Each structure stands twice: as C-alpha cells, then as structure tokens.
Tab-separated table of C-alpha atoms in Angstrom:
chain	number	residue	atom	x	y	z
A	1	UNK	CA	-79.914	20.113	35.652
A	2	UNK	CA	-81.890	17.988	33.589
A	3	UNK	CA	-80.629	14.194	32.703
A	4	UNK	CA	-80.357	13.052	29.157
A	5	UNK	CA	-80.310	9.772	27.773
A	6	UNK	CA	-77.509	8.733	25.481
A	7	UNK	CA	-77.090	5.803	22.915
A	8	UNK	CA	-73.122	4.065	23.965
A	9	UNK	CA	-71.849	1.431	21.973
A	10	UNK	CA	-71.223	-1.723	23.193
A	11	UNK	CA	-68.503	-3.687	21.996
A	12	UNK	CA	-68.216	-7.242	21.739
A	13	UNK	CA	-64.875	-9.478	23.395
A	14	UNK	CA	-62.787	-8.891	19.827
A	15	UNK	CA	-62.184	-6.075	17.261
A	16	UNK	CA	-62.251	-8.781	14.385
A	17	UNK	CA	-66.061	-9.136	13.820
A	18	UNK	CA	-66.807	-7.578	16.905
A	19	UNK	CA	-70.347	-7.451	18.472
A	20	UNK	CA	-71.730	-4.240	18.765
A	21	UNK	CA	-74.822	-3.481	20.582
A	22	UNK	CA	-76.620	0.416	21.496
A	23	UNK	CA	-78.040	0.873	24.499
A	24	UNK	CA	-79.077	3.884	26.614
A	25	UNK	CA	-77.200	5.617	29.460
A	26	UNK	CA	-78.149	8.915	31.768
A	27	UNK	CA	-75.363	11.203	31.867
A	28	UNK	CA	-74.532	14.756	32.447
A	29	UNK	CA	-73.288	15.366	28.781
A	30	UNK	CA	-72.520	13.655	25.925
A	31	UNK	CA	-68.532	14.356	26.071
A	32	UNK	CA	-68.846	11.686	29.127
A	33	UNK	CA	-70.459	8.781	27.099
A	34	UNK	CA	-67.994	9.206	23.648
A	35	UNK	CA	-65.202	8.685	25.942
A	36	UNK	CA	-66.401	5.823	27.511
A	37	UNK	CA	-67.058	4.419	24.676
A	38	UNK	CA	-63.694	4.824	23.076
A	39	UNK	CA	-62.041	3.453	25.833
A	40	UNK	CA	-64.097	0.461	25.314
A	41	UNK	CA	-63.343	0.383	21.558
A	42	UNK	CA	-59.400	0.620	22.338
A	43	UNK	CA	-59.371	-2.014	25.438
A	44	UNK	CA	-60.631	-4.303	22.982
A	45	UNK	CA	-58.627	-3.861	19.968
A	46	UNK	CA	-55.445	-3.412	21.762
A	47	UNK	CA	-55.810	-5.963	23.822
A	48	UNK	CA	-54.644	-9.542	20.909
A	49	UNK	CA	-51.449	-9.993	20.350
A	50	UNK	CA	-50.309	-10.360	16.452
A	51	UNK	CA	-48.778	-14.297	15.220
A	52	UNK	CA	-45.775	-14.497	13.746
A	53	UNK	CA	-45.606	-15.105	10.207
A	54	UNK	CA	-44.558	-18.899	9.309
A	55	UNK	CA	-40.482	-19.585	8.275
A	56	UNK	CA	-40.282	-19.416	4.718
A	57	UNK	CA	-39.684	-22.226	2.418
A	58	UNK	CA	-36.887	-23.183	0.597
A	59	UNK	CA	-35.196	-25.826	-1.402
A	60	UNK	CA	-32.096	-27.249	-1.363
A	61	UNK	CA	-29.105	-29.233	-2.945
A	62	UNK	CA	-26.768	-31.199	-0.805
A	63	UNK	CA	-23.206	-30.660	-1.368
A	64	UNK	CA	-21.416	-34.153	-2.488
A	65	UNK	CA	-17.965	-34.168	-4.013
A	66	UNK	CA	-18.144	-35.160	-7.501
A	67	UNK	CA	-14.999	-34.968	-10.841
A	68	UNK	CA	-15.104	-31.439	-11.706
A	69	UNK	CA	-12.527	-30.716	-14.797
A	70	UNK	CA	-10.277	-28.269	-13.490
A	71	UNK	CA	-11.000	-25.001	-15.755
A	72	UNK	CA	-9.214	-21.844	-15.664
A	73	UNK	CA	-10.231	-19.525	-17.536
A	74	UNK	CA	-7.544	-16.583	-19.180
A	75	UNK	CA	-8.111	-13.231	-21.635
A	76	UNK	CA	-5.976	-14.110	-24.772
A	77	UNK	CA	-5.412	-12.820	-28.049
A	78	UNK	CA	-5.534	-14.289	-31.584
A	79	UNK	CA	-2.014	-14.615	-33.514
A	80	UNK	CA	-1.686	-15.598	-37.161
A	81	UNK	CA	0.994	-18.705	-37.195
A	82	UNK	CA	2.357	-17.323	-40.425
A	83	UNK	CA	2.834	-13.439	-40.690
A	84	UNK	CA	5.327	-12.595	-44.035
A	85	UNK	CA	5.692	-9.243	-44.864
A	86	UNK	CA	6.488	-8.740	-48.636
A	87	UNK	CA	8.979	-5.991	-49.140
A	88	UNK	CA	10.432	-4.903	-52.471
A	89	UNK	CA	13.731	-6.964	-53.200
A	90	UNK	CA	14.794	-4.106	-56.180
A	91	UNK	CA	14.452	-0.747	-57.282
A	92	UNK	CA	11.686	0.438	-59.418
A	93	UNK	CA	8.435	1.830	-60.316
A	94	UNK	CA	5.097	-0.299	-59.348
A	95	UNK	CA	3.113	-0.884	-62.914
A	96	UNK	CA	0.586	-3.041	-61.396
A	97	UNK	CA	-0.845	-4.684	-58.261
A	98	UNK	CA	-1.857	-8.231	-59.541
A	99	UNK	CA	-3.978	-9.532	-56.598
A	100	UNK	CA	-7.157	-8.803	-54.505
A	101	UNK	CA	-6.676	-6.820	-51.263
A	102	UNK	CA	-7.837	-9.165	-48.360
A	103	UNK	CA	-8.279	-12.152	-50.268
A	104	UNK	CA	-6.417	-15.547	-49.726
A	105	UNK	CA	-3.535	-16.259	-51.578
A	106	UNK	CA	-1.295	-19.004	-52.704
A	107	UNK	CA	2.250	-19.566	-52.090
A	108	UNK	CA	4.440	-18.146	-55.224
A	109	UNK	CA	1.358	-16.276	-56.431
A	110	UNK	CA	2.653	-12.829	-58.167
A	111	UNK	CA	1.130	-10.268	-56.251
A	112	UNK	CA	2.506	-6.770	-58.096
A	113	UNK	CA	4.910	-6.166	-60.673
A	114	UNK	CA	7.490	-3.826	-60.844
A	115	UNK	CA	9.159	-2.338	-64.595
A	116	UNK	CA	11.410	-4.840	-65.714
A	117	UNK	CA	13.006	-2.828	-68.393
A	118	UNK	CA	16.314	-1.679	-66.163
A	119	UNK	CA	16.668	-5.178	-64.916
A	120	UNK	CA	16.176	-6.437	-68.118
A	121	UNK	CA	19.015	-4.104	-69.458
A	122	UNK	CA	21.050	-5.087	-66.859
A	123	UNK	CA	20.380	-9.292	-67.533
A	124	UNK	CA	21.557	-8.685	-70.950
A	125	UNK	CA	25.136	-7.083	-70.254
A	126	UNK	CA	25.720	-9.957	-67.747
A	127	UNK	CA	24.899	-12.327	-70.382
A	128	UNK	CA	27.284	-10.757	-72.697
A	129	UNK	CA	30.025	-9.915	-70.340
A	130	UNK	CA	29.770	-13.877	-69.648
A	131	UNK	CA	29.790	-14.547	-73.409
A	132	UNK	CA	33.417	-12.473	-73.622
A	133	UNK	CA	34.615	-14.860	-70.427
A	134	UNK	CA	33.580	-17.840	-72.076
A	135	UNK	CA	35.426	-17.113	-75.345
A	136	UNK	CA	38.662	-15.509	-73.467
A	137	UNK	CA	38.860	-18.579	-71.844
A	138	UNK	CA	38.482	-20.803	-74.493
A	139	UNK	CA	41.420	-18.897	-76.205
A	140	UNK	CA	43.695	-19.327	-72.953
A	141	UNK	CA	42.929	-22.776	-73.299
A	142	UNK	CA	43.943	-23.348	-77.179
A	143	UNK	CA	47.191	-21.345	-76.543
A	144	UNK	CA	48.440	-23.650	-73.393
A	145	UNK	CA	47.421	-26.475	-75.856
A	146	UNK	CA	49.736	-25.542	-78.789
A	147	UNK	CA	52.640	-25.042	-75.727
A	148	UNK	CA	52.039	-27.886	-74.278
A	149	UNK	CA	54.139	-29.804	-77.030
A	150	UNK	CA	56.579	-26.973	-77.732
A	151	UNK	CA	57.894	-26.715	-73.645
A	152	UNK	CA	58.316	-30.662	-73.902
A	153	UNK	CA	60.501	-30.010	-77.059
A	154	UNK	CA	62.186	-27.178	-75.049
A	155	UNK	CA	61.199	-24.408	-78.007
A	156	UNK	CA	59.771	-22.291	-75.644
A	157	UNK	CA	60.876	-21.939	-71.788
A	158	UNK	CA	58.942	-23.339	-68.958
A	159	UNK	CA	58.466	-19.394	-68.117
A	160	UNK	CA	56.477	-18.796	-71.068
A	161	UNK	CA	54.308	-22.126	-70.861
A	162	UNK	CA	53.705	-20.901	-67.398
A	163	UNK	CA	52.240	-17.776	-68.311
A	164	UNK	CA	49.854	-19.344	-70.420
A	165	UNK	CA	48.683	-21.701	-67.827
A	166	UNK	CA	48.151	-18.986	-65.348
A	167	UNK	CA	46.294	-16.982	-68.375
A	168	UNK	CA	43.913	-19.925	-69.206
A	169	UNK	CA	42.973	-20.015	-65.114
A	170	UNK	CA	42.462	-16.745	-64.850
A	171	UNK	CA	40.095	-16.892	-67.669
A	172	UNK	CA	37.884	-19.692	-66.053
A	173	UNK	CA	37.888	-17.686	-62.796
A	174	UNK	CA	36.525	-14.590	-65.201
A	175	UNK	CA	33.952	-17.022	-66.539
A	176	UNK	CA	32.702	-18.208	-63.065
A	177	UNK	CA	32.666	-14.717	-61.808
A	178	UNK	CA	30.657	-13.669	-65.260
A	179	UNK	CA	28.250	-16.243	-64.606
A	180	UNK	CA	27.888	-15.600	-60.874
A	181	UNK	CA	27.180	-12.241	-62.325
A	182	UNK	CA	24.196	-13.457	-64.906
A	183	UNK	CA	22.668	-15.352	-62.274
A	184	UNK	CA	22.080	-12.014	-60.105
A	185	UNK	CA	20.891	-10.482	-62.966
A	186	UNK	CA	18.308	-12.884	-63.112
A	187	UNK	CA	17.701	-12.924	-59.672
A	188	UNK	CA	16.864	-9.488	-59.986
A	189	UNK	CA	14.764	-9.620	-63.076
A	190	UNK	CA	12.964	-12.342	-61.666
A	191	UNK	CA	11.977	-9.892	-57.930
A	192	UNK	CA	10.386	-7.556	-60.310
A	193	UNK	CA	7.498	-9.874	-60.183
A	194	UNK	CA	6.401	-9.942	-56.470
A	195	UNK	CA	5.038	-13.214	-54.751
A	196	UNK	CA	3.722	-14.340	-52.280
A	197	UNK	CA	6.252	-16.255	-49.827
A	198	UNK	CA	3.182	-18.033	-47.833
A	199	UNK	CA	0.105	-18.998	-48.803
A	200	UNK	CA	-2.583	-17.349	-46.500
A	201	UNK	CA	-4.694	-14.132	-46.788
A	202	UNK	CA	-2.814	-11.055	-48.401
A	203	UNK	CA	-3.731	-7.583	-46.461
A	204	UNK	CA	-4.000	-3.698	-47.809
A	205	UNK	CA	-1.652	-2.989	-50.450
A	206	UNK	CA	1.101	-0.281	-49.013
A	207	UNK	CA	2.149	0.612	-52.333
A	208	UNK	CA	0.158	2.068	-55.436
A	209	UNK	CA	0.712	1.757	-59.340
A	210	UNK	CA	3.818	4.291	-59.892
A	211	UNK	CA	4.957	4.527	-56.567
A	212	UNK	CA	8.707	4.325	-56.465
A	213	UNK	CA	10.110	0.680	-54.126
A	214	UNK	CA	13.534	0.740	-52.899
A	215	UNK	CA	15.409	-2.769	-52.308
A	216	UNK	CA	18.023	-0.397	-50.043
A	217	UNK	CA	15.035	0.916	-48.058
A	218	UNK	CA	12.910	-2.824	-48.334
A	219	UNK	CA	9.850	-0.824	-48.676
A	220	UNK	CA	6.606	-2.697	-47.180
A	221	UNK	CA	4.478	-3.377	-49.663
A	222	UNK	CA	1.524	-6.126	-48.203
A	223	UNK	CA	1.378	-8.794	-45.872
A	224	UNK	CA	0.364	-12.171	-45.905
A	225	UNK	CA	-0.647	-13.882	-42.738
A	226	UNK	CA	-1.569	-17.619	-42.675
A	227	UNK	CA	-4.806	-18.028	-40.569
A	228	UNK	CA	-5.257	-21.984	-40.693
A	229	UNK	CA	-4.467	-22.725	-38.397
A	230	UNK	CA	-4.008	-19.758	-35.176
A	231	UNK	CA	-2.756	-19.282	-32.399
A	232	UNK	CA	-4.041	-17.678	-29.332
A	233	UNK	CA	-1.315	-16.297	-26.669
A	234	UNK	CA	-2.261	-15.815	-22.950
A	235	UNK	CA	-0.290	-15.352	-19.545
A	236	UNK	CA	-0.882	-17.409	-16.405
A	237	UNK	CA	0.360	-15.895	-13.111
A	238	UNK	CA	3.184	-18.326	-11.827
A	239	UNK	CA	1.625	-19.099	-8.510
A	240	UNK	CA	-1.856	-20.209	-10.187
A	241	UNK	CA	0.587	-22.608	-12.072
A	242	UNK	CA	2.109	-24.089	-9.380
A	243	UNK	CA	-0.430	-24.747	-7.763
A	244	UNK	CA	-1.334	-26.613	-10.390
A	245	UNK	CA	1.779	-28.864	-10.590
A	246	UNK	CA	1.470	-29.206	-6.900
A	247	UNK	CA	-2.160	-30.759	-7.393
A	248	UNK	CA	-0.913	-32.563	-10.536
A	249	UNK	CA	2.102	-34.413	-8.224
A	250	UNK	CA	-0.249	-35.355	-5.278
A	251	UNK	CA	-2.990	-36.375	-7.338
A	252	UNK	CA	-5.802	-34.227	-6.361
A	253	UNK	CA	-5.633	-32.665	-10.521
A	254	UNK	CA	-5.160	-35.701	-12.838
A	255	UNK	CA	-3.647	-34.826	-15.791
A	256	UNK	CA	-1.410	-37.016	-17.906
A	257	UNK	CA	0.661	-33.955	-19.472
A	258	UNK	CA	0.356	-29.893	-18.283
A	259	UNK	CA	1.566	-29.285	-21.932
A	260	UNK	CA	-0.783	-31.053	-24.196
A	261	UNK	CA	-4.140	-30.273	-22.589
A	262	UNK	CA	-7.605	-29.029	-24.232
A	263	UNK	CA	-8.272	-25.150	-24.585
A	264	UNK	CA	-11.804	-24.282	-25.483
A	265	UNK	CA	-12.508	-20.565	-26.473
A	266	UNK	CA	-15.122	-17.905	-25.680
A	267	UNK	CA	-15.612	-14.940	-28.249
A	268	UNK	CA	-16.044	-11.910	-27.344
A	269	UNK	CA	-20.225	-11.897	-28.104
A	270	UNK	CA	-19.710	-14.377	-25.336
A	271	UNK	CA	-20.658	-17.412	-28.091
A	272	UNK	CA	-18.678	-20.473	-27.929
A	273	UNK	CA	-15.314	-20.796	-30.316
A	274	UNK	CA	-15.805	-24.730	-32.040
A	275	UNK	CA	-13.568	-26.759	-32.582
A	276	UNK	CA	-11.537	-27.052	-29.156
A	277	UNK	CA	-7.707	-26.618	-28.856
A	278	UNK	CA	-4.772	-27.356	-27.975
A	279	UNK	CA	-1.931	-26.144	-25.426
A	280	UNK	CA	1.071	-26.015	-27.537
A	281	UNK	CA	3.255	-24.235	-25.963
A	282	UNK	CA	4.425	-23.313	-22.286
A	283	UNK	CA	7.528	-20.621	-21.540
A	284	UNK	CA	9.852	-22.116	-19.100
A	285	UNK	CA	10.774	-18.584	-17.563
A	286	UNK	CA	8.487	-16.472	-15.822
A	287	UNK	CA	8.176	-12.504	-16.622
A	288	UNK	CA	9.970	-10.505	-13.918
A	289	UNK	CA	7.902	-7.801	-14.899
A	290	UNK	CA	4.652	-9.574	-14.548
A	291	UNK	CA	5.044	-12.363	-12.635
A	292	UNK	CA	3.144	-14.547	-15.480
A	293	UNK	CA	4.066	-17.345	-17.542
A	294	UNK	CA	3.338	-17.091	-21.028
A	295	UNK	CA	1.572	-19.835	-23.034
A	296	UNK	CA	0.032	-20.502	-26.053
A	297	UNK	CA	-2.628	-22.530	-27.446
A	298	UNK	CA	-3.244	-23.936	-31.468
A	299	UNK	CA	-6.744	-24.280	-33.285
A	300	UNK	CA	-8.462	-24.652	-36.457
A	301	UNK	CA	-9.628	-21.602	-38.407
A	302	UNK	CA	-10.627	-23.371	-41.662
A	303	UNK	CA	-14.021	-20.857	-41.611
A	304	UNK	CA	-11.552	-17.864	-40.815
A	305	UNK	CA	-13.964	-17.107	-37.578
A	306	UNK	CA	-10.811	-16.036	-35.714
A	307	UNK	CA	-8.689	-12.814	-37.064
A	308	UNK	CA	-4.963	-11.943	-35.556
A	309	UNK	CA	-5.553	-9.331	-32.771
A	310	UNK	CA	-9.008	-10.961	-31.953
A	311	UNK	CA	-9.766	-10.989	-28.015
A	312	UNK	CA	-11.608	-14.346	-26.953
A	313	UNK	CA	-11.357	-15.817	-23.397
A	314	UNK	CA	-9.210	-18.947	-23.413
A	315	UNK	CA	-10.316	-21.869	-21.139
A	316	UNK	CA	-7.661	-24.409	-20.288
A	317	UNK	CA	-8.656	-27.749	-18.990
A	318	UNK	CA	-5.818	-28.385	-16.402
A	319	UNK	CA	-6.974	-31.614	-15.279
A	320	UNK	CA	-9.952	-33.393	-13.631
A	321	UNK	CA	-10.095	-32.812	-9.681
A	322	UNK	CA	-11.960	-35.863	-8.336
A	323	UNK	CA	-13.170	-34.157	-5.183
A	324	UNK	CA	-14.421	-30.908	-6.528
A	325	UNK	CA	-17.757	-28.866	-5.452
A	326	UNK	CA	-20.372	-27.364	-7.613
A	327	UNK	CA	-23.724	-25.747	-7.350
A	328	UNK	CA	-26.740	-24.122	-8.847
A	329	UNK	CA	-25.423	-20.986	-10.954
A	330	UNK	CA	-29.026	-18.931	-9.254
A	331	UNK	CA	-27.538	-20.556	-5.919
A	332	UNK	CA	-24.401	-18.007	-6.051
A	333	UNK	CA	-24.929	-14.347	-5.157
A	334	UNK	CA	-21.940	-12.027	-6.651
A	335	UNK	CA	-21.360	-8.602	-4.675
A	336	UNK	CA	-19.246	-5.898	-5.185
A	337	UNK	CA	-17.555	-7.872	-1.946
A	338	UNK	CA	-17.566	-10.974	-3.757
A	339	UNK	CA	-19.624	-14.384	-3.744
A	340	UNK	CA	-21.656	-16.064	-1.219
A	341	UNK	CA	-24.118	-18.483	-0.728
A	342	UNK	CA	-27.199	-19.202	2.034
A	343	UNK	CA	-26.710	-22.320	3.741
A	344	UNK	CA	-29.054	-24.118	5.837
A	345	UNK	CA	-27.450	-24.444	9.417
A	346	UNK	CA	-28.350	-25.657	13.106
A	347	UNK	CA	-32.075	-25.848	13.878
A	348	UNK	CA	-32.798	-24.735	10.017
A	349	UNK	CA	-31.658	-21.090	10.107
A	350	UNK	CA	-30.014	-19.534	7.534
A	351	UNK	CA	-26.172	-18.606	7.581
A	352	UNK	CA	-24.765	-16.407	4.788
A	353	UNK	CA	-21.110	-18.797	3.582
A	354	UNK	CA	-18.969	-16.497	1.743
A	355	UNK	CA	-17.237	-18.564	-1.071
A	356	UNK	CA	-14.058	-18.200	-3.674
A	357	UNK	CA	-15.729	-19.232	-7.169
A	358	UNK	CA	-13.817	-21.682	-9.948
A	359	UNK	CA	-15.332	-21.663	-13.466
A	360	UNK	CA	-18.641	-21.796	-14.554
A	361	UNK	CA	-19.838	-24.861	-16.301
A	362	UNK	CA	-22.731	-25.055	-17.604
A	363	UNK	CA	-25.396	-23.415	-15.546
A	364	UNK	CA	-23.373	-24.267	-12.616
A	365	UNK	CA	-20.183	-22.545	-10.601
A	366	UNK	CA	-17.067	-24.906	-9.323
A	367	UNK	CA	-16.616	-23.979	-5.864
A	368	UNK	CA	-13.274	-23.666	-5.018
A	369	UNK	CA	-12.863	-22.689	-0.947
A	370	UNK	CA	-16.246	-22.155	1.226
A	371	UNK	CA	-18.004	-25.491	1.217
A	372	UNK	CA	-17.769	-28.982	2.324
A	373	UNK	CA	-19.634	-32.185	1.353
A	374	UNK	CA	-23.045	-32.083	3.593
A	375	UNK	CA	-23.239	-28.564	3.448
A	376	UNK	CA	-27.248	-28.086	2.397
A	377	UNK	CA	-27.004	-24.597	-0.432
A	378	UNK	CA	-30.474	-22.828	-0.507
A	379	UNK	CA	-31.376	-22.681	-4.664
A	380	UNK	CA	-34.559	-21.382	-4.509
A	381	UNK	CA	-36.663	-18.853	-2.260
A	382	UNK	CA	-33.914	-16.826	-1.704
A	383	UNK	CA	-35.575	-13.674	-2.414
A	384	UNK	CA	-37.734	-13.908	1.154
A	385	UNK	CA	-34.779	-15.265	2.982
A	386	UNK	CA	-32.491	-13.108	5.655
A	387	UNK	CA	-29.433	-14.452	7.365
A	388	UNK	CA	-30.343	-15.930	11.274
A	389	UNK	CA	-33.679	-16.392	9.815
A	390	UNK	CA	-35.729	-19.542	10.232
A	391	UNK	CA	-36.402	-21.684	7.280
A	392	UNK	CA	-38.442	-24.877	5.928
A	393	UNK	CA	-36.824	-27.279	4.146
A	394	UNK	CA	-39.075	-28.278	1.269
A	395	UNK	CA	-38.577	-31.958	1.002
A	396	UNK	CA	-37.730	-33.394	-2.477
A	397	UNK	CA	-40.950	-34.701	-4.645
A	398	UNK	CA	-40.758	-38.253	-5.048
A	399	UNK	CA	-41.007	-39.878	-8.765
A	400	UNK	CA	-43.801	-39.632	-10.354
A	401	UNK	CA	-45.220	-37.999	-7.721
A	402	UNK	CA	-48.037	-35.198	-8.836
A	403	UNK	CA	-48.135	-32.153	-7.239
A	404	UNK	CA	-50.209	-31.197	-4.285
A	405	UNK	CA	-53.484	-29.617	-5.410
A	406	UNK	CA	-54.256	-25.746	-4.274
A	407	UNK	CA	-57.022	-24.663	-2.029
A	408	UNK	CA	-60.190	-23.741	-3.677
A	409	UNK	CA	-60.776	-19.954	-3.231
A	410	UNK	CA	-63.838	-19.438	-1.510
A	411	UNK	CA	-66.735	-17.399	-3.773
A	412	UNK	CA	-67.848	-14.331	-2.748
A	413	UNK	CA	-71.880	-14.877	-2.409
C-alpha cells in the first residue's frame, strides 16, 4: 500500500497562546494522524492547573461600648383624655341641632334644643304653687302674732296658741318644699337646651330634628372628646420590666425615675409623631390574663394629628445603658430565623454571629446579646462573602487621603 503524507499540528508548551506549527508525517491513514494530534492538543491543555481567586474585600467597624439610650419600643393606641357623652337629661322632641358635627366645641356651648313648651308649663305651676306657700305662710304667721298677746293674757289656752305655731311651721316647710319644687322646674327647663359639658371636638349627632329623647332611657345624643392633650395606652410584659428595674438598681440603665421618662411616637405611615411625651402613668398590678403591665403615656395634640383609636408605635426611653453595642443598620441581616451578623475571626475568615436586636436608632441597631467590644462586624462586601471564607480587611483611608487611582484599560489597537 501506498504511503501518504499528512499535515499534523504541532502544538506549542501551553493552550493560552499556544504555538502551533504544520508539518508533514507518512502514515497509513489519516484516522492515525487526527488522533495523534488530539492527544497532543489535550496533554497540553489539561495539563495547568487553575489559581484560586483572591479573598474578597471587606470593611469593617470595631465594636466599642458606647451610652446607648435604652429604647423599647411598644404598639399603643390613642385615647382622648376627655370623652363626655351628652345624653338627654328630659323628655321631649329635638327642634334643632345647634352645632357643627365634628367640629370643636366649647365648654357650656348649646349643642341642640329640645321643645320647651311642657317644661315651661310645668316652671309656671311650681312658681305658683310656691306663690300659694308663700302667702299660707305668711297668714300662719299673722295669726300666731295676734295669739301671741292673747295666751299671755290667758284669753285663749296654750292648746290653741299651739296649734297656730305648729300651723305657721308647717307653712314654711310647704314654702321650702314649693321652692325646692320651682328650682327643678327650672332645672328642667334649663336641660332643654343641651351643652356641651367639655370643651373638645363634638362627634356625629345620634339624634335628628323630631326625634323623641327620653331622660328615663338617657338617650345618647353626641359626644365630645377632648383631644389636647392625648393619651396613648400600651402594655409591657412584666419580665421586660423587671428587667428593667433590675438594670435601673445596679446601675447598668440610669434613669432617675421609671415613671416620668420620655415616649417618642411612630405613626403608622412610619413618620415620626413631634412633640415627644411623657410616661404618666404605670399600673402597679400585672394582668393575670396577659402577663403585661399596663401604662400610659401623655402628649400634645394642639394640630389634632392624633385621633382616639389611632395605632402609632410608642417608644419609651427607659434609661441610658453606658455599656451598650451598636452597629451599621446594612451590617444586620434579618431571617425568617432571626438576625445575624459576619464577623471577622481567626486568620481573617468569616464567622456568621447570630445576634438578639434592641431598637433601631437612627440608621443603626442596639445590639442587645451576640457581641462584645473588639468584635470586628463586616459593613460592606457582604454580598461576595460566605461563612469559613477568607477575607481582606480593607484598612481605613486616612484624612484627607485621596483615593487610589484605577488602572488604565489598555486600547484595543
């Protein structure tokens, strides 16, 4: 059989940019020169091993204690300090409703009237039935005056001068009792013009123009609630309190008085509540039920912002703890399994810390359990970091200094 002559490719000592020369070979077929040269092409690219890729780098804060004020943070809702509800005080038919629904009102400002005319009626018979008293007892009085001299000159018994004594009391008692009588009269003439008890804003009228009030029934005809200033109740569970006290005796919370501390407010957009608060109340009994402690907190409403039934967030400042932790809010990771952080350990590797999170201030989270001072937190360049992964500390630029300048990227020619 005839021998043929075969270009093989030659390749050079590395795949990257690799050499490659033709030259002729004899050979039985061509089947025997393609696999030698793909055996050659293989041998060579197989043959480097691959670098690792570089630790990432990351920067870090330094843990250091430092005086954290001692938040905690509670769902509350809004309660008007004043709530009166105006109920009819006598029977009637409404004629009018003399005020705005939802406006603010005054103290003593009519609000609806009710037909006088029975009340009225009723004034007027007092006022005579006291008139008849009055002039009853004015004749009891004239009569023991004429006997007065008569008894003495024993022309009429002591029997009869009695009588006339106990007649002229008995008059003044009807008098007092007629009078007693007038002023109810008025009383009631007077409740057929409903007021306001409070000054504050006056709600939805519950009665219309010719609806029928009962004082027997005290039908509910508006309220008024006073909404400068509010109150917001919460509930704190007892242990979280104690713990507080506990803190507050040893000296690790400083606080001069649990029950006169600052309450700032979050509404429920999430905005900021200003101005701040006050603690005004704490229960000294704790819910069997619940196991909480109920307080309650006072604040300013002049721009009526805050409505009764309102849900904000109420955040009382407990005290300032003189060793406490924070760090970078983007520093904290939140799971479904809670918070953690990524530490830098031993020989620069990172360690996942689980942690128990306070309040957040600011753009930064109070660290309650899970770190200790000298602990370095990872803040940034998280995102290509794994725990047990290597990692490069990116040292802190110095004042003033300007950053480094990036490599020029080569032109393509």
């Amino acid at each position: 059989m005839r021998n043929h002559v075969w270009p093989v490719f030659e390749i050079g000592p590395s795949c990257k940019g690799a050499l490659v020369r033709m030259r002729a070979v004899t050979g039985e077929t061509p089947r025997l020169a393609a696999a030698l040269a793909g055996l050659a092409f293989l041998s060579a690219c197989g043959g480097q091993p691959q670098q690792a890729p570089p630790p990432p780098p990351v920067d870090v804060v330094t843990v250091a204690p430092t005086a954290v004020v001692d938040v905690i943070e509670l769902p509350g809702r809004v309660q008007a300090v004043r709530t009166a509800e105006v109920r009819a005080r006598v029977d009637g038919i409404v004629e009018r409703r003399l005020y705005e629904e939802g406006t603010d009102v005054r103290a003593d400002q009519p609000l609806f009237r009710i037909d006088p005319r029975q009340n009225q009626a009723a004034y007027n018979s007092a006022a005579a039935a006291l008139s008849r008293a009055e002039a009853g007892a004015a004749n009891t009085r004239a009569v023991v005056g004429r006997y007065a001299p008569l008894v003495k000159q024993q022309a009429i018994s002591n029997q009869e001068y009695d009588a006339a004594v106990a007649q002229a009391r008995q008059a003044e008692a009807d008098v007092n009792s007629a009078r007693a009588a007038l002023d109810r009269a008025k009383l009631d003439l007077n409740y057929t013009l409903v007021t306001s008890p409070i000054s504050g804003r006056a709600g939805r009228a519950q009665v219309t123009e010719g609806a029928l009030v009962s004082a027997t029934s005290a039908t509910l005809m508006t309220t008024v609630e006073q909404l400068d200033p509010v109150y917001v109740n919460f509930s704190q569970s007892s242990n979280e309190l104690l713990q507080i006290r506990r803190k507050m005796s040893t000296g690790a919370i400083k606080a001069d008085n649990l029950d006169r501390v600052r309450v700032t407010l979050i509404l429920e957009d999430g905005s900021p509540y200003s101005p701040a608060g006050h603690l005004d109340f704490l229960d000294m009994a704790v819910d069997e039920s619940t196991g909480t402690v109920s307080l309650r907190a006072e604040f300013p409403n002049r721009q009526r912002i805050l409505l009764p039934g309102q849900f904000v967030r109420a955040r009382v400042e407990a005290g300032v703890n003189p060793s406490g932790i924070m760090v970078p809010q983007r520093a904290v990771q939140v799971t479904q399994q809670g918070a953690n952080v990524m530490i830098v350990g031993a020989n620069n590797v990172a360690v996942a810390r689980p942690v128990k999170l306070g309040s957040l201030q600011g753009d930064s989270w109070v660290i309650n359990e899970g770190l200790k001072p000298g602990d370095r937190v990872i803040v940034s360049g998280l995102q290509k970091v794994r725990p047990g992964q290597p990692v490069t500390v990116t040292p802190p630029a110095k004042p003033g200094a300007k950053p480094a300048a990036k490599p020029a990227t080569p032109v393509a020619g």
